[in-house]
Coordinates of C-alpha atoms and ligand atoms in Angstrom, one line a residue:
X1 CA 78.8 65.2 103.1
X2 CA 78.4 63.8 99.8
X3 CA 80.1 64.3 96.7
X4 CA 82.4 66.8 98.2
X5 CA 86.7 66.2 97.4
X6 CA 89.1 67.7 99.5
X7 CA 91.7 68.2 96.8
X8 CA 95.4 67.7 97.9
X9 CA 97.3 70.4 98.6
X10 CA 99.1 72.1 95.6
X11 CA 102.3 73.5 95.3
X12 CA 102.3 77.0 93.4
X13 CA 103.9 76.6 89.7
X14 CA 104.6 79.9 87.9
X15 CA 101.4 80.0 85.8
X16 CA 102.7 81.3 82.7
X17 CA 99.5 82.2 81.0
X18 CA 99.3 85.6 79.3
X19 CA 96.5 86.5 81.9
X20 CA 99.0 85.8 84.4
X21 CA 101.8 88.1 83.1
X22 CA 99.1 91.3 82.4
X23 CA 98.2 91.5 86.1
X24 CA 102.3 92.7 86.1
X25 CA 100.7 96.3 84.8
X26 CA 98.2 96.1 87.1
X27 CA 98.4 98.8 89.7
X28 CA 99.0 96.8 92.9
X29 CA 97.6 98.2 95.5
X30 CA 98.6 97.6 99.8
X31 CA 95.3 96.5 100.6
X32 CA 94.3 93.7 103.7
X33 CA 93.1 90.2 102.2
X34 CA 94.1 91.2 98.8
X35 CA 95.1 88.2 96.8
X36 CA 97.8 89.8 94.1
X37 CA 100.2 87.2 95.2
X38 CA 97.8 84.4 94.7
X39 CA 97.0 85.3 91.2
X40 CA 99.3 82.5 89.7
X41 CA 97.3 80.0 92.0
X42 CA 93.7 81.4 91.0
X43 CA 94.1 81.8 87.8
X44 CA 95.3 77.8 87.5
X45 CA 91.8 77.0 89.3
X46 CA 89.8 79.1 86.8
X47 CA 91.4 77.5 83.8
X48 CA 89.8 74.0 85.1
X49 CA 86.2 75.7 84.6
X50 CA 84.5 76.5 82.0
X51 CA 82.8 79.9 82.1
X52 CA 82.4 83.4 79.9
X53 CA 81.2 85.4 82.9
X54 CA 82.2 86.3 86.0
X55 CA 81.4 88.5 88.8
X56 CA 83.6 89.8 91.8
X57 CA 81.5 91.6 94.1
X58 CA 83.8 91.6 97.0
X59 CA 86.4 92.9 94.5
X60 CA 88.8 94.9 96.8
X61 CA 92.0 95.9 95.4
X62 CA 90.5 94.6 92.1
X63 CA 93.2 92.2 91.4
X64 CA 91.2 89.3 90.6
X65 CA 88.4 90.8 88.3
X66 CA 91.4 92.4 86.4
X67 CA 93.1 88.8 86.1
X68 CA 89.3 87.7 84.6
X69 CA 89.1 90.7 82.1
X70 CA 92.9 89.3 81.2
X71 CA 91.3 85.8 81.1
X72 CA 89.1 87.4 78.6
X73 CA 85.8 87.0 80.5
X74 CA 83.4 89.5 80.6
X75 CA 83.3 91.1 84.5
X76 CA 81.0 92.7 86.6
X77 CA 83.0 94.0 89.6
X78 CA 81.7 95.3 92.9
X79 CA 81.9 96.5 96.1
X80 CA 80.5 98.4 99.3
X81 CA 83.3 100.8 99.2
X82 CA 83.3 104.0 96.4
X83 CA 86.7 104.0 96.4
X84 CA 87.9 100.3 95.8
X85 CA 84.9 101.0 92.9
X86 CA 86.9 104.1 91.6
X87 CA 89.9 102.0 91.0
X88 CA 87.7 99.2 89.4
X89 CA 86.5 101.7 86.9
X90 CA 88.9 103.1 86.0
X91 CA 91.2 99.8 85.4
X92 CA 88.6 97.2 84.5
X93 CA 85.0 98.5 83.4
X94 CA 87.5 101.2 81.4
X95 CA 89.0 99.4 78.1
X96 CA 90.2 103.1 75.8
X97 CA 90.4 106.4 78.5
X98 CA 93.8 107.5 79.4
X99 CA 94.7 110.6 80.6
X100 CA 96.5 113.0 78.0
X101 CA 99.6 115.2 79.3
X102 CA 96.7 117.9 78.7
X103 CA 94.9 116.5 81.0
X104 CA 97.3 116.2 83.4
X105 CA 98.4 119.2 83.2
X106 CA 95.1 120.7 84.0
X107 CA 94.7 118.1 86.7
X108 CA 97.9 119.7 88.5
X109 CA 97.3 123.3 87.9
X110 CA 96.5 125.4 91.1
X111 CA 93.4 128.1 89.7
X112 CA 90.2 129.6 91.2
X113 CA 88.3 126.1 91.4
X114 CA 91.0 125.4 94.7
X115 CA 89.1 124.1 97.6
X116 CA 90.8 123.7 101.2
X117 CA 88.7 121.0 103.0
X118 CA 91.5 118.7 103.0
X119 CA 94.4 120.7 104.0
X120 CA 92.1 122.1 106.6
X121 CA 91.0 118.6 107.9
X122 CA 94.0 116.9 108.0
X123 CA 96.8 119.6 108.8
X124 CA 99.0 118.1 111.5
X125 CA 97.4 114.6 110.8
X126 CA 98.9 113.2 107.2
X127 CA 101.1 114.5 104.8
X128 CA 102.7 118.2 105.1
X129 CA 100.9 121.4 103.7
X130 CA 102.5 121.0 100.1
X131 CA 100.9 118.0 99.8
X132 CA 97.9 118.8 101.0
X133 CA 97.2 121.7 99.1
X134 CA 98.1 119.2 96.1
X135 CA 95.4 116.8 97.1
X136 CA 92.7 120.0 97.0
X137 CA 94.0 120.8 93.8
X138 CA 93.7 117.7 92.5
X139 CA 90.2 117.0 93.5
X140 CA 89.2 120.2 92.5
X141 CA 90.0 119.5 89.3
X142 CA 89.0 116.1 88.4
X143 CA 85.2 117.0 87.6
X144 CA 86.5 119.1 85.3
X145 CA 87.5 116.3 82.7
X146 CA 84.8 115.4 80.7
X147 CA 85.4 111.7 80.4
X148 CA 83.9 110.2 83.4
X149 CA 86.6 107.7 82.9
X150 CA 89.3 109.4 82.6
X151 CA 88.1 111.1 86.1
X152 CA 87.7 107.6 87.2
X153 CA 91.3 106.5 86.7
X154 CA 92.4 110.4 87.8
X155 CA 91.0 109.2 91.5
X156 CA 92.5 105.9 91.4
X157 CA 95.7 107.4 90.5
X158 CA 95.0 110.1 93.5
X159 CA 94.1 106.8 95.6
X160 CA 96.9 105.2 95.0
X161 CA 99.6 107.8 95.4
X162 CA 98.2 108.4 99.2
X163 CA 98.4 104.8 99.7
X164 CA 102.1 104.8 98.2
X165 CA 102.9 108.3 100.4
X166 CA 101.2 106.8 103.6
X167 CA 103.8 104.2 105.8
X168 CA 102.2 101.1 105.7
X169 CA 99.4 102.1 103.5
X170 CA 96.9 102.5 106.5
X171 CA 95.4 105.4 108.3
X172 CA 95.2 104.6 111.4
X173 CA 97.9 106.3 113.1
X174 CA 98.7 109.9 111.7
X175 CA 102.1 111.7 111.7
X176 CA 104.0 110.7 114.3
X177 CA 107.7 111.9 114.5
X178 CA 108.6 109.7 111.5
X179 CA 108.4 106.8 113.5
X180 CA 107.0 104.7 110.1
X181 CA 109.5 107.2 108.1
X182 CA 112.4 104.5 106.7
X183 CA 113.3 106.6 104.3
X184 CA 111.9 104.7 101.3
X185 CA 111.6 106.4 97.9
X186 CA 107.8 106.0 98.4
X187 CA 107.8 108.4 101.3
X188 CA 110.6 110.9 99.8
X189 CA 108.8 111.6 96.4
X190 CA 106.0 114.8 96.7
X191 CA 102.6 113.9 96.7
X192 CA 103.0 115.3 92.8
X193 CA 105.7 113.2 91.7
X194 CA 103.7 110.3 92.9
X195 CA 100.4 111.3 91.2
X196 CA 102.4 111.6 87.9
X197 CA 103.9 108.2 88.3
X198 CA 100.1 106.9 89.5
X199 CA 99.0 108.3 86.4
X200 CA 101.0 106.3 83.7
X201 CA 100.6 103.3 85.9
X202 CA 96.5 103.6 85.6
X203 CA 97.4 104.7 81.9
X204 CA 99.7 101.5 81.3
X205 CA 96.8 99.4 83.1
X206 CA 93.7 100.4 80.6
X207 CA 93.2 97.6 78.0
X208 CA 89.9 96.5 76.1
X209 CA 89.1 92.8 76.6
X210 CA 86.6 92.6 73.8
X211 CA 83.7 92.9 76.1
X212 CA 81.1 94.7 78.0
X213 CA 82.6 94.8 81.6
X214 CA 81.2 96.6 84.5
X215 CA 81.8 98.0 88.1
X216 CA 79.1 99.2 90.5
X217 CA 79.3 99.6 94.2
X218 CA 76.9 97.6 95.8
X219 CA 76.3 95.9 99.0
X220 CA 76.5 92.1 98.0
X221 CA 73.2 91.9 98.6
X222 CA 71.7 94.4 97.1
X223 CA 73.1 93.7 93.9
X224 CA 70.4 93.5 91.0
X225 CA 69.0 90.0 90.7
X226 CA 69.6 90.8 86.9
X227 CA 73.1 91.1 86.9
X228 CA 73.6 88.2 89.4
X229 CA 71.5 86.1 87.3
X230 CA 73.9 87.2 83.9
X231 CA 77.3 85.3 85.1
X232 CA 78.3 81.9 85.0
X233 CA 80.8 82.0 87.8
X234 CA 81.4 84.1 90.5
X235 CA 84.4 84.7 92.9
X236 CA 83.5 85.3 96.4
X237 CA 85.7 87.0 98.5
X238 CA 84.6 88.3 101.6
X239 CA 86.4 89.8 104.6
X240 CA 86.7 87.0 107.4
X241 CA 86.1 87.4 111.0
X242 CA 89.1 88.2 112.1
X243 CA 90.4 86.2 115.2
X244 CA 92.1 88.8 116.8
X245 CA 92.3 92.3 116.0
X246 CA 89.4 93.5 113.5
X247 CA 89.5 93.2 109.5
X248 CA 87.6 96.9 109.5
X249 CA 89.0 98.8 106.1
X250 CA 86.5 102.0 106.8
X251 CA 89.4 102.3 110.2
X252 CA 92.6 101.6 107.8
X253 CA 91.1 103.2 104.7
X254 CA 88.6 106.2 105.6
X255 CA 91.1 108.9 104.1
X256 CA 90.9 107.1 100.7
X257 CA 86.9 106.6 100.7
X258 CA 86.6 109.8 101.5
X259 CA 88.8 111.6 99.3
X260 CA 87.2 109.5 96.4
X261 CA 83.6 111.4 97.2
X262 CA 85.5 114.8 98.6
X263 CA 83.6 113.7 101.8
X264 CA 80.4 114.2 100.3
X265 CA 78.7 111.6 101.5
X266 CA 80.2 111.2 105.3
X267 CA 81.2 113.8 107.2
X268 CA 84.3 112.8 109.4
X269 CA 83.9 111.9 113.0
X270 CA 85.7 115.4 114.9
X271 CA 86.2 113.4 118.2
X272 CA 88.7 110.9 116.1
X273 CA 92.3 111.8 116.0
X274 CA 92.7 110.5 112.7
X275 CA 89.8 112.4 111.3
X276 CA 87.9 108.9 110.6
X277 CA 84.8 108.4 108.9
X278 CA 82.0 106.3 110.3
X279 CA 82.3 102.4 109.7
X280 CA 80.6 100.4 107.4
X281 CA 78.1 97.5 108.5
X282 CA 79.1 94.1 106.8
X283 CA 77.6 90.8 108.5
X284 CA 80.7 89.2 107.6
X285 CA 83.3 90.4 110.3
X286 CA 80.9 89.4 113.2
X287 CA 80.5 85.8 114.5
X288 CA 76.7 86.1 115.3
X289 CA 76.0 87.2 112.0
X290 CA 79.0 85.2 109.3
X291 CA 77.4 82.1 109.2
X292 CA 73.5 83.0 108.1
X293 CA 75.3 85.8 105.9
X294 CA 77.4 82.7 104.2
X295 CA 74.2 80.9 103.5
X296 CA 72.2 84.0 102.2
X297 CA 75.3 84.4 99.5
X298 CA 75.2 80.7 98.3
X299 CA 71.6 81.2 97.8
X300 CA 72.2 84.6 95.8
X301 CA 74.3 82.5 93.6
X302 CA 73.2 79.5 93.5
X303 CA 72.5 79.1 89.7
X304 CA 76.2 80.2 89.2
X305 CA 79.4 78.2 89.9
X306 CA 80.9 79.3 93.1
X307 CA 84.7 80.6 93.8
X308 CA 84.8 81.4 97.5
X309 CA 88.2 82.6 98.9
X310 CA 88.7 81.0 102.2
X311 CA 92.0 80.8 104.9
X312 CA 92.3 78.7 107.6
X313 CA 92.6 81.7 110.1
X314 CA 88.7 82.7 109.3
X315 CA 85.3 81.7 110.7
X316 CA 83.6 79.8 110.6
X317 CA 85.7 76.4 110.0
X318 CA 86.1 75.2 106.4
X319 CA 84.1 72.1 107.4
X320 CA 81.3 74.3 108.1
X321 CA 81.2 76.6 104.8
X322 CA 81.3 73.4 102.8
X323 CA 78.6 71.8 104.9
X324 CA 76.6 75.3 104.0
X325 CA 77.4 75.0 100.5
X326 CA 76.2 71.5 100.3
X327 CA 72.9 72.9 100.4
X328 CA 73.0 74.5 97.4
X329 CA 75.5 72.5 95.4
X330 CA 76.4 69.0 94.7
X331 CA 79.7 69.0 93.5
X332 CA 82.4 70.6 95.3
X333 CA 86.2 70.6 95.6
X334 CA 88.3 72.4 98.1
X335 CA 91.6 73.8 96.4
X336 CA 94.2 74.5 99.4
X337 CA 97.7 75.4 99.3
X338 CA 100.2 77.4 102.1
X339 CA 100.4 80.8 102.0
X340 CA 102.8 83.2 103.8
X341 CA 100.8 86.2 105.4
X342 CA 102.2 89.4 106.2
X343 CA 100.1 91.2 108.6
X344 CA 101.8 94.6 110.7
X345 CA 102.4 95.0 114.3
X346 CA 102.8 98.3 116.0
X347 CA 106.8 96.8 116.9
X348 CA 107.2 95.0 113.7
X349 CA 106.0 92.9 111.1
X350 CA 104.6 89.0 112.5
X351 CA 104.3 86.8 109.8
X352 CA 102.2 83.4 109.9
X353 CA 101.5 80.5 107.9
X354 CA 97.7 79.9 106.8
X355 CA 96.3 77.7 104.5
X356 CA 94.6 79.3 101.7
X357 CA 91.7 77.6 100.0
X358 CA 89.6 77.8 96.8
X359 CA 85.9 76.3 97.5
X360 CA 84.2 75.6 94.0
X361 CA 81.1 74.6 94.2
X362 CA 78.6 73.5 90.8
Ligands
SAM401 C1 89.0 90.3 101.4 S1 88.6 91.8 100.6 C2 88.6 91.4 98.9 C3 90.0 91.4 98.4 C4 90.1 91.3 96.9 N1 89.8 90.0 96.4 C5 91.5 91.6 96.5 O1 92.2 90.7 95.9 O2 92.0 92.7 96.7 C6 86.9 92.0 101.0 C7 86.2 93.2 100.3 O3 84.8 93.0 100.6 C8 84.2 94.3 100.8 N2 82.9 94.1 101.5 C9 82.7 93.8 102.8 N3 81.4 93.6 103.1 C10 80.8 93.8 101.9 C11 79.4 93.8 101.5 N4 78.5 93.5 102.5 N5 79.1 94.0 100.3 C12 80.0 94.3 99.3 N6 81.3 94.4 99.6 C13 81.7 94.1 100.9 C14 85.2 95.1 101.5 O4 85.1 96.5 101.2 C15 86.5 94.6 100.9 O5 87.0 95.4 99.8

């Protein structure tokens, strides 16, 4: 492999850059592979490339295209998911909306547009009736605002409050005795008090970077060859296959996709115990299909430069990917450094050590 460095590893320093310090206000969100805590780290690689645009269209939790739009780059974010899209709206193709006490207090008000799907769905499975009556309430409400973004960032606060009220953030497992319960402010507070606190968060979040930004959800490859071809960067970040266990979010996350459309646009599988949705096709958790998905993505992107998040605990090996990229770029340096993973076990929590790299290719 030619003109390919293997950087050495770096040690995190506090990256004090202003873009740094806004992803503080940003609404963190529990979700698997997000890279909050590796902000510092990423943003330290960005700064040693030049570049005005970016995309992010594995963008997740939305951490790192809301570290961009700090960076003041213009962003287009996406995902396969609505909800992760929701959030991204809301925080990063948003730069004015904020929800008025008005608004909120519309948002809140039990009237005649009630609906009862969700207290009638999951009863017995999350949350208690209070709160589920809430969360009809709520999304009863929301197309009544006539901002579309201030219904955007009325979801995400919605979205985020579940995740906040649910132990462990997943969805997997419903109520079960309390056996999650450890009594943390999280899981005290009604599902209200957290949507008001989710609210001034999403508020506190909104800022205008100056630019055009945009988030769509897409497949990665369906993505308009158009927008693709309008950034100069783009940070890859897709789910690895997992080497145990799955990396499925539809299985840990169907109650948030599906509140996001009211379950419009999947019905929920009555044979689960959880109330799941179906899951989501991505050629990126399976072995047989990783490795030609990989090289279809550096082709997609080959006329930008190329951030791809990468661990040591994925497939295929690091050697590989790089090998792969080689084909479409001729100068690339790996960017490692250690990172402490915290993953949950039904006893308690493991934790492991994996390397973490950042694969640039130009
Ligand atoms: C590792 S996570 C991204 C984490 C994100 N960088 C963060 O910091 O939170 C991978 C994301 O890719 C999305 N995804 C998986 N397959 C996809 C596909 N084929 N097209 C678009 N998005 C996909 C998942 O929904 C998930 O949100």
């Amino acid at each position: 492999m030619t003109g390919v460095e293997i950087s050495a590893p770096t040690q995190l320093t506090l990256f004090g850059s202003s873009a740094v310090d806004r992803t503080a206000a940003y609404p963190r969100l529990r979700y698997m592979g997000s890279k909050y805590r590796l902000l510092p780290w990423i943003a330290s690689v960005f700064e040693t490339i030049e570049f005005d645009s970016a995309m992010d269209p594995f963008l997740g939790s939305g951490a790192v295209a809301y570290l961009m739009k700090g960076m003041g780059k213009r962003v287009i974010a996406s995902d396969y998911l609505n909800f992760t899209t929701e959030i991204a709206k809301a925080a990063i193709e948003n730069h004015a909306s904020r929800a008025t006490p008005h608004d909120v207090e519309m948002l809140i008000c039990a009237g005649p547009y009630a609906k009862s799907f969700i207290h009638d769905t999951f009863d017995g499975v999350f949350y208690d009736t209070a709160d589920l009556r809430f969360l009809d309430t709520v999304c009863a409400n929301i197309p009544r605002l006539d901002d579309p973004y201030k219904r955007n960032l009325a979801t995400a606060a919605l979205i985020r409050a579940c995740v906040k009220k649910q132990p462990r953030g997943v969805f997997t497992v419903g109520n079960n005795g309390g056996k999650y319960d450890d009594g943390r402010r999280d899981l005290r507070l009604t599902m209200r008090d957290q949507f008001l606190e989710q609210i001034d968060a999403y508020n506190d979040a909104v800022f205008d970077n100056g630019k055009e930004n945009l988030a769509l959800r897409s497949d990665v490859f369906d993505l308009p060859q158009d927008l693709v071809g309008s950034v100069d960067l783009v940070y890859l970040d897709p789910p690895y296959v997992p080497r145990s266990d799955d990396n499925d979010y539809i299985k840990r996350y169907h109650f948030l996709e599906g509140i996001s459309t009211y379950w419009k646009e999947d019905a929920v599988l009555e044979e689960s115990k959880v109330k799941k949705i179906p899951k989501r096709f991505t050629p990126f958790a399976y072995r047989k299909t990783a490795i030609e998905a990989f090289e279809r993505l550096f082709a997609q992107f080959r006329d930008s430069t190329i951030v791809l998040s990468y661990s040591s605990n994925g497939y295929p090996d690091l050697e590989v990917l790089v090998e792969l990229m080689s084909n479409f770029k001729s100068d690339i340096v790996v960017h490692r450094r250690d990172h402490r993973y915290h993953f949950g076990t039904h006893k308690a929590v493991r934790r492991s050590i994996v390397e973490e790299y950042l694969i640039v290719g130009k």
